[in-house]
């Protein structure tokens, strides 16, 4: 039952990425077949074999690898290959729409619809990496980012005077007393009681609401964020990265990424990032980066290589794998022997498909936190520990001492 719970969670994340890929025209038939087969697998009284459950989970993981590659290719084909960009954080003005979620196709259509309308567009949470894509960044009314991870919505949306649209999962249901329900819109299957639905391709009600509302005030921070280090961009500077490793200028790469959750436990990831020696590079993705993306980590000494590389959204987690595989080939070092450590935060379904994808590729030594998923029991933990050297976070200081090389 626990393994089937993991399957169902993985399928939920898989279906989200599949939906975005299909919106962009990708052929997802291989992924669709795994999804239907796995749902059948979980039917009552079909299978009670532990090894076959593990095998099916690896199939789901492989489908996760496939769908993230499909989605990444679809994004870059439509929107161009991202490049690093510094954007404003918590600075806004004028008539405005705040976009929360993951759907870049929807954002592209909204930017087209609002061109020349006197409405500024701002991103929130997992929409932040949108700024790196040339076909989105070319719009001068795509201004900057507001807020942090998804769970700040209630407080943030109360303070935000403009219109709001949420286009995917990771939504906090408004309280009954919330002052923003009449200016909250949702897109496609995303829904909230009292919010207005943006029908596909028709953003006029959302735009009109933004124009009716007062100009946004109170967001005047001088903060900035950096994003846009997509793995296809990193591939263009791989020779420099390889040389920095060979020269001993880069000691180790740390993938500190994942789905963030409310609570002080998530401060672990900030402490880990802050504790890294200056010759270490952070690769990140998903909303977990909002625990530490306000920090200027600088560059590796003697190089122009940033110590902080934002690969993008949670669906861009495949970027860490592509980067590691490229380094493995360039350095002629087996994947699991690379100076790469993976420390992930877990919250919901998409984090499960990412974890299964990594396992399906044979990636070992993953550390997961801030607490164990409810569907992982002792038998599953023993299997993952034995075959993947999988473990949980303890405290940042001890974990770093355990995994830091040299």
Short mmCIF file of C-alpha atoms in Angstrom, two decimals, residues 151 153-155 157-158 172-182 184 192-194:
data_model
loop_
_atom_site.label_atom_id
_atom_site.label_comp_id
_atom_site.label_asym_id
_atom_site.label_seq_id
_atom_site.Cartn_x
_atom_site.Cartn_y
_atom_site.Cartn_z
CA UNK A 151 2.81 29.47 0.76
CA UNK A 153 0.15 33.78 -1.00
CA UNK A 154 -2.35 34.66 1.71
CA UNK A 155 -0.25 37.46 3.21
CA UNK A 157 -2.11 38.70 -1.99
CA UNK A 158 -3.66 40.73 0.83
CA UNK A 172 -3.31 28.50 -0.81
CA UNK A 173 -7.13 28.66 -0.51
CA UNK A 174 -8.17 32.18 0.57
CA UNK A 175 -9.63 32.62 4.03
CA UNK A 176 -13.26 33.70 4.25
CA UNK A 177 -12.08 37.12 5.36
CA UNK A 178 -9.58 37.49 2.47
CA UNK A 179 -9.77 40.88 0.76
CA UNK A 180 -8.52 39.69 -2.62
CA UNK A 181 -11.06 37.11 -3.79
CA UNK A 182 -12.78 39.55 -6.16
CA UNK A 184 -8.25 36.62 -7.94
CA UNK A 192 -10.79 28.63 -6.02
CA UNK A 193 -14.22 29.30 -4.56
CA UNK A 194 -15.20 32.88 -5.36
#
